[in-house]
Coordinates of C-alpha atoms in Angstrom, one line a residue:
M1 CA -35.2 149.2 89.4
T2 CA -33.3 147.2 91.1
D3 CA -29.6 146.9 89.7
P4 CA -28.8 143.8 87.9
H5 CA -25.3 143.4 89.7
L6 CA -27.4 143.5 93.2
R7 CA -28.5 140.3 94.8
D8 CA -28.9 139.1 98.1
A9 CA -26.3 136.9 99.7
P10 CA -28.0 134.2 101.9
G11 CA -24.3 132.0 102.7
L12 CA -22.9 135.0 103.5
V13 CA -24.0 134.9 107.2
D14 CA -21.2 135.4 110.1
D15 CA -22.5 133.4 113.4
A16 CA -20.3 134.4 116.4
R17 CA -22.5 132.6 118.5
P18 CA -20.9 130.0 120.8
R19 CA -21.7 126.2 120.6
G20 CA -21.8 123.5 122.4
A21 CA -19.6 123.0 125.8
E22 CA -18.3 126.5 124.5
A23 CA -21.9 127.7 125.1
L24 CA -22.1 126.7 128.7
D25 CA -18.4 128.4 129.3
F26 CA -19.4 131.9 127.4
T27 CA -23.1 131.8 129.1
V28 CA -21.8 131.8 132.4
K29 CA -19.4 134.7 131.6
R30 CA -22.1 136.3 130.1
A31 CA -24.0 135.9 132.8
L32 CA -21.1 136.7 135.3
I33 CA -20.3 140.1 133.3
Q34 CA -24.0 141.4 133.5
R35 CA -24.4 140.4 137.4
V36 CA -21.1 142.3 138.1
A37 CA -22.3 145.4 135.9
K38 CA -25.6 145.5 137.7
S39 CA -23.9 145.3 140.9
P40 CA -22.0 148.4 142.6
R41 CA -20.7 146.1 145.3
L42 CA -19.0 143.5 142.9
R43 CA -17.7 146.1 141.0
G44 CA -16.2 147.9 143.7
L45 CA -14.5 144.9 144.7
L46 CA -13.0 144.1 141.3
A47 CA -12.5 147.6 140.9
R48 CA -10.5 148.4 144.3
K49 CA -7.0 149.4 142.5
R50 CA -7.9 151.5 140.4
E51 CA -4.9 153.9 139.6
R52 CA -5.1 157.3 138.7
I53 CA -3.7 158.6 135.4
R54 CA -3.3 161.8 133.8
G55 CA -5.4 162.8 136.7
R56 CA -8.6 160.6 135.8
R57 CA -9.9 157.4 136.8
V58 CA -11.0 154.4 134.6
L59 CA -14.8 153.7 135.8
P60 CA -15.7 150.8 138.0
A61 CA -17.5 149.0 135.6
F62 CA -15.1 148.8 132.7
A63 CA -12.2 148.6 136.0
A64 CA -14.3 145.3 136.6
L65 CA -14.4 143.8 133.1
T66 CA -10.8 144.3 132.4
A67 CA -10.1 142.5 136.2
L68 CA -12.6 139.6 135.7
D69 CA -11.1 139.5 132.1
A70 CA -7.5 139.0 133.7
Y71 CA -9.3 136.9 136.4
A72 CA -10.3 134.5 133.4
Q73 CA -6.9 134.4 131.8
R74 CA -5.0 133.4 135.1
L75 CA -7.4 130.6 135.5
T76 CA -7.6 128.6 131.9
G77 CA -4.0 129.9 131.9
S78 CA -4.9 131.1 128.2
S79 CA -4.1 134.8 126.9
P80 CA -4.7 136.3 123.4
A81 CA -0.5 136.7 123.5
S82 CA -0.2 133.1 123.0
A83 CA -3.3 132.5 120.6
T84 CA -3.0 131.7 117.3
V85 CA -5.2 133.4 114.5
T86 CA -7.6 131.4 114.5
E87 CA -8.1 131.8 118.4
R88 CA -7.9 135.2 118.4
R89 CA -10.8 135.6 115.8
R90 CA -13.0 133.1 117.9
L91 CA -12.1 134.6 120.9
L92 CA -13.0 138.3 120.0
A93 CA -16.2 136.8 118.3
L94 CA -17.3 135.0 121.3
G95 CA -16.1 138.7 123.5
S96 CA -18.4 140.4 121.3
W97 CA -21.5 138.0 122.1
A98 CA -21.0 138.1 125.5
V99 CA -20.7 141.7 126.5
D100 CA -23.6 142.6 123.8
P101 CA -25.7 139.7 122.8
E102 CA -28.9 140.8 122.0
P103 CA -30.0 142.9 119.3
P104 CA -32.2 146.0 119.5
P105 CA -35.6 145.8 117.8
G106 CA -36.7 147.4 115.2
V107 CA -33.7 147.1 112.6
V108 CA -33.4 144.3 109.6
G109 CA -29.8 143.3 109.0
E110 CA -29.9 141.3 105.2
D111 CA -26.5 140.4 103.7
R112 CA -26.3 141.7 100.3
V113 CA -23.2 141.4 97.5
I114 CA -22.4 143.8 94.7
A115 CA -20.3 142.3 91.7
S116 CA -17.7 145.1 91.1
T117 CA -14.9 142.6 90.1
E118 CA -14.9 138.6 89.5
R119 CA -12.5 138.1 91.7
H120 CA -13.7 140.5 94.4
P121 CA -17.2 141.7 94.7
V122 CA -17.8 143.7 97.4
S123 CA -19.9 142.0 100.4
F124 CA -21.8 143.8 103.5
R125 CA -24.8 143.3 105.7
L126 CA -27.1 146.2 105.1
Y127 CA -29.0 147.4 108.2
T128 CA -32.2 149.2 107.7
P129 CA -34.1 150.4 110.7
S130 CA -37.9 151.0 110.5
S131 CA -38.2 154.7 110.8
V132 CA -36.5 154.8 107.3
A133 CA -37.8 151.2 105.7
T134 CA -39.3 153.6 102.7
G135 CA -37.8 155.8 100.8
A136 CA -34.0 157.4 100.3
S137 CA -32.4 157.7 103.8
P138 CA -29.1 158.9 104.6
G139 CA -26.6 155.9 104.9
L140 CA -23.1 154.9 106.7
V141 CA -20.1 152.7 104.9
F142 CA -18.6 151.2 108.0
F143 CA -15.8 149.1 108.5
H144 CA -15.4 147.1 111.8
G145 CA -12.5 147.1 113.8
G146 CA -10.1 143.9 115.2
G147 CA -6.0 145.0 114.4
W148 CA -6.9 144.3 110.6
C149 CA -6.5 140.7 111.8
V150 CA -9.8 140.0 113.4
G151 CA -13.3 140.6 113.6
S152 CA -15.9 140.6 111.6
V153 CA -19.5 142.3 110.2
A154 CA -20.6 139.4 113.4
T155 CA -18.6 140.9 115.8
H156 CA -20.2 144.4 115.4
D157 CA -23.6 143.3 114.1
V158 CA -25.3 144.7 117.4
F159 CA -23.2 147.4 117.4
C160 CA -24.2 148.3 113.8
R161 CA -28.0 148.2 114.5
R162 CA -27.3 150.4 117.2
L163 CA -26.0 153.2 114.8
A164 CA -28.6 152.3 112.0
L165 CA -31.5 153.2 114.7
G166 CA -29.7 155.7 116.6
A167 CA -28.9 157.8 113.7
A168 CA -32.1 156.5 111.5
C169 CA -29.6 156.0 108.7
R170 CA -29.2 152.3 106.1
V171 CA -25.9 151.2 107.7
A172 CA -23.4 148.9 105.2
S173 CA -20.8 147.1 107.7
V174 CA -18.5 146.0 104.4
R175 CA -16.9 142.6 104.8
Y176 CA -13.2 143.2 104.1
R177 CA -10.1 141.2 103.8
L178 CA -8.0 140.5 106.9
A179 CA -4.4 139.8 107.7
P180 CA -2.2 138.0 108.1
E181 CA -3.6 136.4 105.0
H182 CA -4.0 138.9 102.9
P183 CA -1.8 141.8 104.0
H184 CA -2.0 145.7 103.4
P185 CA -2.8 147.5 101.5
A186 CA -5.6 144.3 100.9
G187 CA -8.1 145.4 103.3
L188 CA -7.6 149.0 102.4
D189 CA -8.4 148.5 98.7
D190 CA -11.5 146.4 99.6
A191 CA -12.4 149.7 101.8
R192 CA -11.6 151.8 98.9
R193 CA -13.7 149.8 96.8
G194 CA -16.4 148.8 99.1
F195 CA -17.3 152.6 99.2
A196 CA -17.0 153.8 95.8
T197 CA -19.1 150.5 94.7
L198 CA -21.5 151.5 97.5
R199 CA -22.2 154.9 96.5
H200 CA -22.5 154.0 92.8
H201 CA -25.4 152.3 93.8
A202 CA -26.7 154.1 96.9
H203 CA -30.0 154.9 95.2
D204 CA -30.8 150.8 94.7
L205 CA -29.7 150.4 98.6
G206 CA -32.4 153.2 99.0
I207 CA -29.8 155.4 100.2
D208 CA -28.9 159.3 99.4
P209 CA -25.5 159.2 97.9
H210 CA -25.2 163.3 98.6
R211 CA -25.3 162.2 102.4
L212 CA -23.5 159.0 103.0
G213 CA -20.7 158.6 105.1
V214 CA -17.8 156.5 105.9
G215 CA -16.6 155.9 109.7
G216 CA -15.1 152.8 111.7
D217 CA -13.8 151.5 114.9
S218 CA -10.2 150.9 115.9
A219 CA -8.7 149.3 112.8
G220 CA -12.0 150.1 111.1
G221 CA -11.6 153.7 112.0
H222 CA -8.1 153.8 110.0
L223 CA -9.7 152.2 106.9
A224 CA -12.4 155.1 107.1
A225 CA -10.0 158.0 107.6
V226 CA -7.7 156.8 104.7
V227 CA -10.8 156.4 102.4
A228 CA -12.1 160.2 103.4
N229 CA -8.6 161.4 103.1
E230 CA -7.9 160.1 99.4
L231 CA -11.4 161.8 98.6
R232 CA -11.1 165.0 100.0
G233 CA -12.4 167.5 97.6
H234 CA -13.6 165.1 95.2
A235 CA -17.4 165.2 93.8
D236 CA -17.8 161.3 95.7
A237 CA -16.4 162.0 98.8
P238 CA -18.2 161.1 101.8
S239 CA -20.4 163.7 103.6
V240 CA -19.0 162.8 107.1
Q241 CA -16.1 160.1 108.5
L242 CA -17.1 158.6 111.9
L243 CA -13.8 157.6 114.1
I244 CA -14.1 155.4 116.5
Y245 CA -11.0 155.2 118.9
P246 CA -9.0 155.0 115.4
A247 CA -5.6 154.0 114.8
L248 CA -4.4 157.0 113.1
D249 CA -0.2 156.6 113.5
L250 CA 1.0 153.8 113.5
T251 CA 4.4 155.3 114.3
R252 CA 3.3 155.0 117.9
R253 CA 4.6 157.9 118.9
F254 CA 2.4 159.1 121.0
A255 CA 2.3 158.9 125.1
S256 CA -0.8 157.1 125.6
H257 CA 0.8 153.9 123.9
R258 CA 3.4 154.0 126.5
D259 CA 0.9 154.9 129.4
F260 CA -1.2 152.7 129.0
A261 CA 0.3 149.5 127.9
S262 CA -1.4 147.2 129.9
G263 CA -4.4 146.6 131.7
Y264 CA -7.1 147.9 129.8
L265 CA -7.8 145.1 127.2
L266 CA -6.2 146.3 124.2
T267 CA -2.0 146.2 124.7
A268 CA 1.1 147.4 123.6
A269 CA 1.9 143.5 123.2
Q270 CA -1.2 142.8 121.1
I271 CA -0.8 145.8 118.7
D272 CA 3.1 144.5 118.0
W273 CA 0.9 141.7 117.1
Y274 CA -1.1 143.3 115.0
L275 CA 1.2 145.4 113.2
E276 CA 3.5 142.5 112.5
H277 CA 0.8 140.9 110.8
F278 CA -0.8 143.4 108.7
L279 CA 2.0 145.0 107.4
P280 CA 5.0 144.1 105.2
A281 CA 8.0 144.7 107.1
D282 CA 9.3 146.8 104.2
T283 CA 6.3 149.1 104.5
P284 CA 7.1 152.7 105.8
W285 CA 5.0 153.3 109.1
D286 CA 4.9 157.3 107.8
R287 CA 2.5 156.7 104.8
P288 CA -0.5 158.4 104.4
D289 CA -2.5 155.2 103.7
V290 CA -0.7 153.3 106.7
S291 CA -0.9 156.7 109.5
P292 CA -3.5 158.7 108.1
F293 CA -2.0 161.4 110.6
C294 CA 1.2 161.6 108.3
A295 CA -0.7 163.0 105.4
P296 CA 0.6 165.9 104.2
A297 CA -2.5 167.8 104.4
L298 CA -6.3 167.9 105.3
D299 CA -7.9 170.6 103.9
G300 CA -11.0 170.3 102.3
V301 CA -11.3 166.4 104.0
C302 CA -15.2 166.1 105.0
E303 CA -16.6 166.8 108.6
A304 CA -15.4 164.4 111.3
L305 CA -16.7 163.0 114.4
V306 CA -13.9 161.8 116.4
Y307 CA -14.3 160.0 119.6
T308 CA -11.6 158.4 121.9
A309 CA -11.4 156.6 125.3
G310 CA -9.3 157.7 128.1
F311 CA -7.9 154.6 128.7
D312 CA -7.0 153.5 125.6
P313 CA -3.5 153.2 124.1
L314 CA -4.8 154.7 121.0
C315 CA -6.2 158.0 122.8
D316 CA -3.8 160.6 121.9
E317 CA -3.6 160.4 118.0
G318 CA -7.3 160.3 118.1
D319 CA -7.4 163.5 119.6
A320 CA -4.6 165.2 118.1
Y321 CA -5.6 163.9 114.7
A322 CA -9.2 165.9 115.7
E323 CA -7.4 169.3 116.4
R324 CA -5.5 168.9 113.2
L325 CA -8.8 168.6 111.4
R326 CA -10.1 171.4 113.1
K327 CA -6.6 173.5 112.3
S328 CA -7.2 172.8 108.5
G329 CA -10.6 173.9 108.5
V330 CA -12.4 170.6 109.1
R331 CA -16.2 170.9 110.5
V332 CA -15.0 168.5 113.5
R333 CA -17.0 166.9 116.5
S334 CA -14.9 165.2 119.0
R335 CA -14.7 164.1 122.2
C336 CA -13.2 162.0 124.8
F337 CA -15.0 159.5 126.7
E338 CA -12.0 159.7 129.8
G339 CA -13.0 156.5 131.7
H340 CA -13.6 154.3 129.3
I341 CA -11.3 151.6 127.4
H342 CA -10.5 150.4 123.7
G343 CA -13.7 148.9 122.6
F344 CA -16.4 150.3 124.6
V345 CA -19.1 150.5 121.7
N346 CA -19.2 146.7 121.5
M347 CA -20.3 146.3 125.3
A348 CA -22.9 148.9 125.5
G349 CA -24.9 145.1 126.2
V350 CA -24.1 145.2 130.2
I351 CA -22.2 148.4 130.8
T352 CA -24.3 151.4 131.2
E353 CA -21.5 153.9 130.8
A354 CA -21.0 152.4 127.0
R355 CA -24.8 152.4 126.1
E356 CA -24.9 155.8 127.3
A357 CA -21.4 157.0 125.0
V358 CA -23.2 154.5 122.0
E359 CA -26.2 157.2 122.3
T360 CA -24.2 160.2 122.1
I361 CA -22.3 159.0 119.3
T362 CA -25.6 157.9 117.4
A363 CA -26.7 161.3 118.0
D364 CA -24.2 162.8 116.6
L365 CA -24.0 160.8 113.6
R366 CA -27.6 161.4 113.2
A367 CA -27.3 165.2 113.4
S368 CA -24.9 165.5 110.7
L369 CA -26.1 162.8 108.0
H370 CA -29.8 164.3 108.7
R371 CA -28.4 168.1 108.1
T372 CA -25.9 167.5 105.4

């Protein structure tokens, strides 16, 4: 019997596709990105100055994409640094559409709402692959990235479909409140409530509550890690945490914040902006709900799948967190995709290496959820 608190939400549709003149601009940009991605010669021309950092080089496709992005900014005189919150949100939505526009077949996405509280119902998009359309399946509660200030269910729609398809599980992508309108801990409160509510209603969603993970990318990985830590040892803890280039130490003590401060899409200036808008001024940086890496203990937390990008300011904290989990006795599978940049999971539509990385991640998630 369906729970009366669970209902469809046809009005909650995030549309990231461009319109009008904007549609023409981004259609051209998307075509150019796809042309560059498929042409070794064009990639080579755009990626000529690939410096070696830490004994590695960024892959040509990612170098070409960052060069193309920098060229577009110079051509238009615009940059994320000068954009308003609204403009940043639109830029990410359009950028996501440009680099991964076509959803894979075989997955149904439905907007749903669960009445958790009158003020803050849990709103999410549920993805169901055809392989698990009948009966209870494993599941993943997912939180999108975007520096706690931008991003949406729509910007990560295609990636969540890839997750559901590759891991043969249902994925619930949760809408959470964004800063600066709703600074910390509003988004985290939504993540906590979202996971708890979805686990409570798992059977009504066709999900086995004992095979329900939590995950996210970037800022969403931060939310997922905090939720997993706070529920360690609890009967309702997630079975696995999926952390994709997660933001785990907001003190920014690690060297990768300096080594990759500019030139690879996510910059130190952007991180400054995100943190300034996300955290109230008097918030300690080393609180566990702000910096999961600073949690005093990690033993007893659920299994972790941790993935980082080699040319990313966040790579060191993700790798260090995975190692700390191992030393705490936690089962961990981790990998650094050394030639990749931040945000690569949203680039699988045009960059072969990004698609291959997503396939690795979804295969690992499938093995973990189905084993559990």
